[in-house]
Each structure stands twice: as C-alpha cells, then as structure tokens.
mmCIF file of C-alpha atoms in Angstrom:
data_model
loop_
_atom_site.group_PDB
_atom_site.id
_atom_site.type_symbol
_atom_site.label_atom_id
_atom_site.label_comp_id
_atom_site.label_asym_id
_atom_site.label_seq_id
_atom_site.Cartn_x
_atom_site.Cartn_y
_atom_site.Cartn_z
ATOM 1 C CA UNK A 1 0.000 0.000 0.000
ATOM 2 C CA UNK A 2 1.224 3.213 -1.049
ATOM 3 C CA UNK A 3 1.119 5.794 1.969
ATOM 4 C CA UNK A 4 1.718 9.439 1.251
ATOM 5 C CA UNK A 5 1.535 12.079 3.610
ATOM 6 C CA UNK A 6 -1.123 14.877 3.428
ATOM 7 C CA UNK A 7 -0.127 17.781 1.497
ATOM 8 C CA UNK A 8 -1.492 21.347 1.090
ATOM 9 C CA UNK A 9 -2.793 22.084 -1.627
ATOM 10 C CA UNK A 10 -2.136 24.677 -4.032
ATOM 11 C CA UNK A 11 -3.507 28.396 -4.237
ATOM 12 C CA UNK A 12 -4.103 27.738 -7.898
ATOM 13 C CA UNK A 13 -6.423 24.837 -7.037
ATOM 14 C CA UNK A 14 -8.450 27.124 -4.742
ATOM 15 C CA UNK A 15 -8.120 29.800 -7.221
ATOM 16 C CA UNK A 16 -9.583 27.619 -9.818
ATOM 17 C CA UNK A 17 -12.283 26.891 -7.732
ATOM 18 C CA UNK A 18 -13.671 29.619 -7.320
ATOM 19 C CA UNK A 19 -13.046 31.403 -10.872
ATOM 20 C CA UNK A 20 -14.082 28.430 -12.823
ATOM 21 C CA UNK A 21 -16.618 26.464 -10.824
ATOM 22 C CA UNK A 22 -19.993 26.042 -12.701
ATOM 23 C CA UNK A 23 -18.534 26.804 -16.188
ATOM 24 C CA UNK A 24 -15.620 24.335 -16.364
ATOM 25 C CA UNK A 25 -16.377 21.062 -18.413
ATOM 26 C CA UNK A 26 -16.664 18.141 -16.652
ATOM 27 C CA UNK A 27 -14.202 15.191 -17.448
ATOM 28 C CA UNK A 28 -16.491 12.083 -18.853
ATOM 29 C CA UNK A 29 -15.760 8.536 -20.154
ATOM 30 C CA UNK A 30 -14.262 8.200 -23.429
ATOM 31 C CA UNK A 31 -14.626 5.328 -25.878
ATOM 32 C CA UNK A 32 -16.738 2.227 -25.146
ATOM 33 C CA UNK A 33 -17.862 0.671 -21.752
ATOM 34 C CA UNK A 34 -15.907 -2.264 -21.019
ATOM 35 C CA UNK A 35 -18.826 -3.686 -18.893
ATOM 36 C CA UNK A 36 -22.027 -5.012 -21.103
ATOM 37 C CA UNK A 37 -25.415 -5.264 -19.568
ATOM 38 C CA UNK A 38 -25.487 -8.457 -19.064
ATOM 39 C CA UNK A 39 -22.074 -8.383 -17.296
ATOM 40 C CA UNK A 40 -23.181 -5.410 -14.981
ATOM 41 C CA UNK A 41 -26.648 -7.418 -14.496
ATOM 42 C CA UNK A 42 -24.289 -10.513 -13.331
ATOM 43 C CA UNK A 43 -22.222 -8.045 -11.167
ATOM 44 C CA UNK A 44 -25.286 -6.829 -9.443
ATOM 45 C CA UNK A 45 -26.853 -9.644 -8.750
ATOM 46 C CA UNK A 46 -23.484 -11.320 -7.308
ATOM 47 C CA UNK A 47 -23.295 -8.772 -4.945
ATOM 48 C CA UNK A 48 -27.144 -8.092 -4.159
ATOM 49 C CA UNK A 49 -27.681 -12.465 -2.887
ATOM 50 C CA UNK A 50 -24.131 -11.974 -1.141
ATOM 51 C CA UNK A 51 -25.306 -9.551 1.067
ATOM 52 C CA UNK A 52 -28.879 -10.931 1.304
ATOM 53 C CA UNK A 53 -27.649 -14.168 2.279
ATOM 54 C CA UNK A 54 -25.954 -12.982 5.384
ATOM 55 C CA UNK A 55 -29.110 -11.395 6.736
ATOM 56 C CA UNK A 56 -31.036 -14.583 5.528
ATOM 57 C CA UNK A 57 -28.624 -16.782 7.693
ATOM 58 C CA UNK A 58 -29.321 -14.810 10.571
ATOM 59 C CA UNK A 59 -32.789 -13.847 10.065
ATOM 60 C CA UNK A 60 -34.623 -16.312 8.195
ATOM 61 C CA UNK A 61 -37.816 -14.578 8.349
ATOM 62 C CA UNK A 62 -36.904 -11.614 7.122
ATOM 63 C CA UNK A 63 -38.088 -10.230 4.082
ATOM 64 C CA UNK A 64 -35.924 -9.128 1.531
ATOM 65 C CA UNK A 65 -36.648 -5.548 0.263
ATOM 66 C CA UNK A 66 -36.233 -4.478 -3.603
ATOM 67 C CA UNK A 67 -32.581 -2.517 -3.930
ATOM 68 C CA UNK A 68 -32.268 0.619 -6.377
ATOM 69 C CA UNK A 69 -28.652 1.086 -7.088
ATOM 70 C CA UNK A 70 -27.109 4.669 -6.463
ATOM 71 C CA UNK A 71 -23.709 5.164 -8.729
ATOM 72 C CA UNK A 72 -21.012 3.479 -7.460
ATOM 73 C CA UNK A 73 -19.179 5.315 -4.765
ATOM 74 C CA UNK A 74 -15.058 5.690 -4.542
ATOM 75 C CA UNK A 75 -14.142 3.897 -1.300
ATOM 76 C CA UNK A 76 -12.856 6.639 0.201
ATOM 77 C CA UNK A 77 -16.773 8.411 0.215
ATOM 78 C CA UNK A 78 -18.237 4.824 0.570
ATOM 79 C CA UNK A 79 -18.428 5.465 5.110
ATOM 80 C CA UNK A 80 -20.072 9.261 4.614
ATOM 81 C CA UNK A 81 -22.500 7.348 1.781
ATOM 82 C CA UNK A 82 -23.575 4.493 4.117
ATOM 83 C CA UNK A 83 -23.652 7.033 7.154
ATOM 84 C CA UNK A 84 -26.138 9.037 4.943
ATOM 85 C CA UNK A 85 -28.523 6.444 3.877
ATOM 86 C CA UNK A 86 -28.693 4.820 7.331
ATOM 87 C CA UNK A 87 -29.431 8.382 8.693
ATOM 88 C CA UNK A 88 -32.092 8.726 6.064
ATOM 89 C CA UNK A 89 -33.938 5.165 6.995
ATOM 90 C CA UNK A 90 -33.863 6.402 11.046
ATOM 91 C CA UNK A 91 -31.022 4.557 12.341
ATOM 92 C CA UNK A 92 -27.812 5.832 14.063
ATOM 93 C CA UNK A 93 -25.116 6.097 12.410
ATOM 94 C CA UNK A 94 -21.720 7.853 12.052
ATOM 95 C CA UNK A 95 -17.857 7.185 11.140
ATOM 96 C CA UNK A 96 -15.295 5.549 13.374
ATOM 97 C CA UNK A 97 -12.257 4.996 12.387
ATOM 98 C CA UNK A 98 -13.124 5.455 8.596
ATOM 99 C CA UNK A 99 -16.027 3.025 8.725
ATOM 100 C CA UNK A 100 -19.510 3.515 9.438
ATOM 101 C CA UNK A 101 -20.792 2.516 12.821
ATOM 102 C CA UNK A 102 -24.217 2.295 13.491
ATOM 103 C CA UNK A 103 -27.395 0.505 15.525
ATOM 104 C CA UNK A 104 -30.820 0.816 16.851
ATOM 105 C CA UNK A 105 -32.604 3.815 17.583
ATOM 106 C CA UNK A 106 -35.358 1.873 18.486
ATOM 107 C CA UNK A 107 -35.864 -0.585 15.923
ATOM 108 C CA UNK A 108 -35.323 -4.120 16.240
ATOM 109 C CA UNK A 109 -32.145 -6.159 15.218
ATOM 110 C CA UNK A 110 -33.966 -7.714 12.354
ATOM 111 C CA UNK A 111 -35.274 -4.428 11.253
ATOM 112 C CA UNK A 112 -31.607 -2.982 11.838
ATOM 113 C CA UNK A 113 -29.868 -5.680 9.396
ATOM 114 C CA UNK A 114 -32.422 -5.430 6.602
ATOM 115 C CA UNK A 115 -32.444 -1.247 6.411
ATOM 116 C CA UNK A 116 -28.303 -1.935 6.773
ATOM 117 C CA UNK A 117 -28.630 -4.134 3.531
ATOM 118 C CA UNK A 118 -30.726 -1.811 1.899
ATOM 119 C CA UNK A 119 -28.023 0.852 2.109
ATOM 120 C CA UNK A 120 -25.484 -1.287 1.407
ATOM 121 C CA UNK A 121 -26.824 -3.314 -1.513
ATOM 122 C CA UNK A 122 -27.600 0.464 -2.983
ATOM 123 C CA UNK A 123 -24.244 1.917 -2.420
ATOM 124 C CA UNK A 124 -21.761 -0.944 -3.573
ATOM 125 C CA UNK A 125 -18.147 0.711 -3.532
ATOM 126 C CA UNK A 126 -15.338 0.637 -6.146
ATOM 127 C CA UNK A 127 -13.309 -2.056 -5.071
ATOM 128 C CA UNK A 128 -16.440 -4.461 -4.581
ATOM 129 C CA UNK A 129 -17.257 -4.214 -7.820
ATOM 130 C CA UNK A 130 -13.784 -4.266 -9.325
ATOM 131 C CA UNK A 131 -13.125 -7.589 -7.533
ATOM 132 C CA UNK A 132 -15.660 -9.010 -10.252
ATOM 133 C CA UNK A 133 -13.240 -7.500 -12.799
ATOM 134 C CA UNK A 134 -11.575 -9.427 -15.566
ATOM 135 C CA UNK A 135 -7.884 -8.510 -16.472
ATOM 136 C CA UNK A 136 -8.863 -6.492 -19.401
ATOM 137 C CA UNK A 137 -11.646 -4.676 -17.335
ATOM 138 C CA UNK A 138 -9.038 -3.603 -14.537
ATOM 139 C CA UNK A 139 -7.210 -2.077 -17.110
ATOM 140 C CA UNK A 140 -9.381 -0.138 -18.341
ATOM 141 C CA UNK A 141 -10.214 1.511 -15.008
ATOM 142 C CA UNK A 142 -6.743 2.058 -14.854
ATOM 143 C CA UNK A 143 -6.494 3.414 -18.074
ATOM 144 C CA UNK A 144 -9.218 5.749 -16.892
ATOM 145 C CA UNK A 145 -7.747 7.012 -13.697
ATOM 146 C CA UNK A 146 -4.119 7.449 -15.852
ATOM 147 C CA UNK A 147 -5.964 9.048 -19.240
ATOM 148 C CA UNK A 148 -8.953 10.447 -17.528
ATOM 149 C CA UNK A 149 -8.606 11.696 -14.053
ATOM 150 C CA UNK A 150 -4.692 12.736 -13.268
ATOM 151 C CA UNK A 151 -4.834 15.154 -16.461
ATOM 152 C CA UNK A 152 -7.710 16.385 -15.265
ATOM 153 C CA UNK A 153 -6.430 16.850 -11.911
ATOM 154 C CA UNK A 154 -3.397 17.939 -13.130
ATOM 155 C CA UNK A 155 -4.939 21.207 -15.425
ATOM 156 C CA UNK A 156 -7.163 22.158 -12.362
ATOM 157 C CA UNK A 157 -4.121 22.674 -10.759
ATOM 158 C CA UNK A 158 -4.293 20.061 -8.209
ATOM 159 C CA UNK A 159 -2.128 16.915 -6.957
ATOM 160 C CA UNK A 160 -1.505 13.742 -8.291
ATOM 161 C CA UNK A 161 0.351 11.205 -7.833
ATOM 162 C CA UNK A 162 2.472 9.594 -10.591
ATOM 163 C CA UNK A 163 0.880 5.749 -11.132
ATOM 164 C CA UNK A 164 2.731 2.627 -10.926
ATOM 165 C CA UNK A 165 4.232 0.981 -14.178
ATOM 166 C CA UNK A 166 1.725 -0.056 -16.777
ATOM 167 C CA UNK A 167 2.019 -3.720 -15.981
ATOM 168 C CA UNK A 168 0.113 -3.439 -12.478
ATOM 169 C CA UNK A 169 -2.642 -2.937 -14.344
ATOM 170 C CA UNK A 170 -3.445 -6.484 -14.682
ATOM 171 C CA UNK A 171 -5.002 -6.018 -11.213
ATOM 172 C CA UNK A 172 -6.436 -3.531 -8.558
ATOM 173 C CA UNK A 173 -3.654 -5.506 -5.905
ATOM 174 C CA UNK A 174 -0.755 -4.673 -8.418
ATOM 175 C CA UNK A 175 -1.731 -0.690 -8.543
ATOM 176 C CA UNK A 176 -0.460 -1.083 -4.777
ATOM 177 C CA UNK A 177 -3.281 1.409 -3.978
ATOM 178 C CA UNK A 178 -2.826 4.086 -6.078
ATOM 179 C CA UNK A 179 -5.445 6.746 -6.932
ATOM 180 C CA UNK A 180 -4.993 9.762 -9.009
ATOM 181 C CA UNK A 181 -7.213 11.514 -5.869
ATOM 182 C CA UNK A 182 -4.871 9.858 -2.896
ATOM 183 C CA UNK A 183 -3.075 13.067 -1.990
ATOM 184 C CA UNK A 184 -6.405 15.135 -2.483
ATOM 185 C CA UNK A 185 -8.218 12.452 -0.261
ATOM 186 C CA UNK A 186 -5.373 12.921 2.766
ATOM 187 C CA UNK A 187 -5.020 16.424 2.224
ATOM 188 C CA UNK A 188 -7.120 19.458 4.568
ATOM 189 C CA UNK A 189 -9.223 20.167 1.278
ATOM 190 C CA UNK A 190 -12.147 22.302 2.261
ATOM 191 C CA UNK A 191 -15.719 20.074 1.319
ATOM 192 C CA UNK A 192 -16.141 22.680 -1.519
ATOM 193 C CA UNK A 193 -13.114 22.407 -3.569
ATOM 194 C CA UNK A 194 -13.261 18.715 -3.049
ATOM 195 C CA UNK A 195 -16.955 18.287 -4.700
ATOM 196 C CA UNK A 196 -15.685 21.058 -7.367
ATOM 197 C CA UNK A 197 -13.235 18.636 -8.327
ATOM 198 C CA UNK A 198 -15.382 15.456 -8.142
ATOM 199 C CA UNK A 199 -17.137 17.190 -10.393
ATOM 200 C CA UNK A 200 -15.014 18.651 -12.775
ATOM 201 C CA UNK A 201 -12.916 14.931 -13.046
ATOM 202 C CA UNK A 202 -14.971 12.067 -11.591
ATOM 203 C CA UNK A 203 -13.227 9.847 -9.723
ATOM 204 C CA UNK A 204 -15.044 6.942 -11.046
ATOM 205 C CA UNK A 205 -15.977 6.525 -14.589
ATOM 206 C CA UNK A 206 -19.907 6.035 -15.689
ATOM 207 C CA UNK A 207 -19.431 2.621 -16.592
ATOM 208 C CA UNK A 208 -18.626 1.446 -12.916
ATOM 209 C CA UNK A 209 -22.583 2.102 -12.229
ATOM 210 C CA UNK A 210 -24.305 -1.565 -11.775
ATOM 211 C CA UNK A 211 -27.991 0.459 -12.123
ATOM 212 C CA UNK A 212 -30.043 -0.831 -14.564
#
C-alpha cells in the first residue's frame, strides 16, 4: 500500500475553484464501456444475494426488500454514503475509524440488518465491484484514472500522484493502492473544492454504475 503524507494544496487549485466552478467542463468517459449489460446485471446480482444471504442466515424470516442502485461510490466516500442512507432510513449512524458505525434507535435487530442491507446493496463501492473484474476490465479503469482523471487533476491545478508501471494494471492488488485523488483524499481540502473537483474529473468513470 502506497502511503503518502497529506499535502497542502495549491492556491491555484483554490483559485480555480472559485473562478471556474460552474462553467468548467466536466471530465467524462471516453470510448466504449468495457462492462455489457449483461455483465453489470451478473455483477449486481453477485453482490445483491451476497449480502442478502448474510441477513437470511441470521434472520430467516426476514423479508428481503427491492434494492435501487445509487452510482457506485469511490471507497474513500463509501463510510459518509452508508452514514447518509442509514441516517435517512432512522437509524444511528456515524464514522469511526473510517467506517460507518451504526445501531438501533429503536428498531429491532432484524429491522436494523435489513435497512443496513438496503443501504449497502444500494451503495456498492469501487473495489467491490472491481473484484468481479476481468484482467482487461481492470485495465481499463486504470487506463481511466491514468488518461482520464490525473490530467484532469493535473490542469485544475491540483495533486496527483504519478501511477505505478503499466504492468500493475493487470489487477487492482498490483496498482499497490494508487489513486490519481490519494493526496487530495489525505489532504485538509475544504468540502467545496473537493466536490468542485469530483465534479469537474470524476473519480469513477460512468461505466462502474451496476444500475439498470
């Protein structure tokens, strides 16, 4: 795992967040989706029964609720996005040691574990649904973050990282945890200029999304 310390970030990063948000183009996908429909379908539903199945094994009589998928969310946002939607369905939650914690504010366990799945089944994170990658498809995310995101970074004026030789891209392991946004993720970015950039170059590229 790469570690890198937080930085500050540059005035011209603030600078261009303030003259430029709201009329600077957004960074997309280019070319075609590496993931079909039926693959994404395949992905979803992988994930969906995985999760299902550990609330079935506990709670056999529980009754499993219909899952609309949000876009998938970079792991670094995943706790805030789980925090959020447990909020929103009543139960406590916040972030402890970069996960979410959460639990009853008056429901009962079984009630607890299928809201939990809900969120969680809606909100599947980057690496989850990488880990159902082929080589060719881990390349292509990595071809996104190294075409896509750092030069996009990089004109906004902001930080990032140089990425590992071409050759780890034959998995998410081999990129030894590299992320054109890892020094903006560790850095004191104001919530602001973070979502300005999110914005401007999306972390994660359109085709990630499992929703049908």
């Amino acid at each position: 795992m790469v570690r890198l310390r937080p930085v500050a970030l540059t005035a011209a990063v603030l600078v261009a967040a303030a003259a430029l948000s709201g009329c600077a183009p957004t960074v997309g996908d280019s070319g075609a989706a590496p993931l079909t429909d039926r693959q994404r379908a395949s992905i979803r539903t992988t994930i969906l029964d995985a999760k299902w199945s550990q609330v079935a094994a506990e709670y056999p009589e529980a009754i499993r609720p219909k899952v609309t998928m949000a876009p998938t969310v970079p792991d670094h946002d995943w706790p805030a996005a789980m925090v959020a939607c447990l909020k929103s369905e009543g139960i406590v939650a916040y972030i402890a040691n970069g996960a979410p914690t959460y639990g009853s504010a008056g429901q009962t366990p079984l009630e607890v574990a299928v809201r939990y799945y809900g969120c969680e089944g809606a909100h599947p994170s980057e690496s989850q649904v990488a880990s159902y990658f082929t080589p060719a498809q881990s390349a292509a995310l990595y071809n996104y973050y190294l075409q896509v995101v750092r030069p996009c970074l990089l004109t906004a004026g902001a930080p990032s990282p140089a990425s590992p030789d071409r050759s780890a891209a034959e998995g998410l392991a081999g990129l030894a945890g590299w992320n054109p946004y890892q020094v903006i993720w560790t850095s004191s970015m104001s919530t602001p200029t973070l979502t300005y950039l999110q914005r401007r170059c999306p972390p994660t590229p359109s085709w990630l999304n499992l929703a049908p």
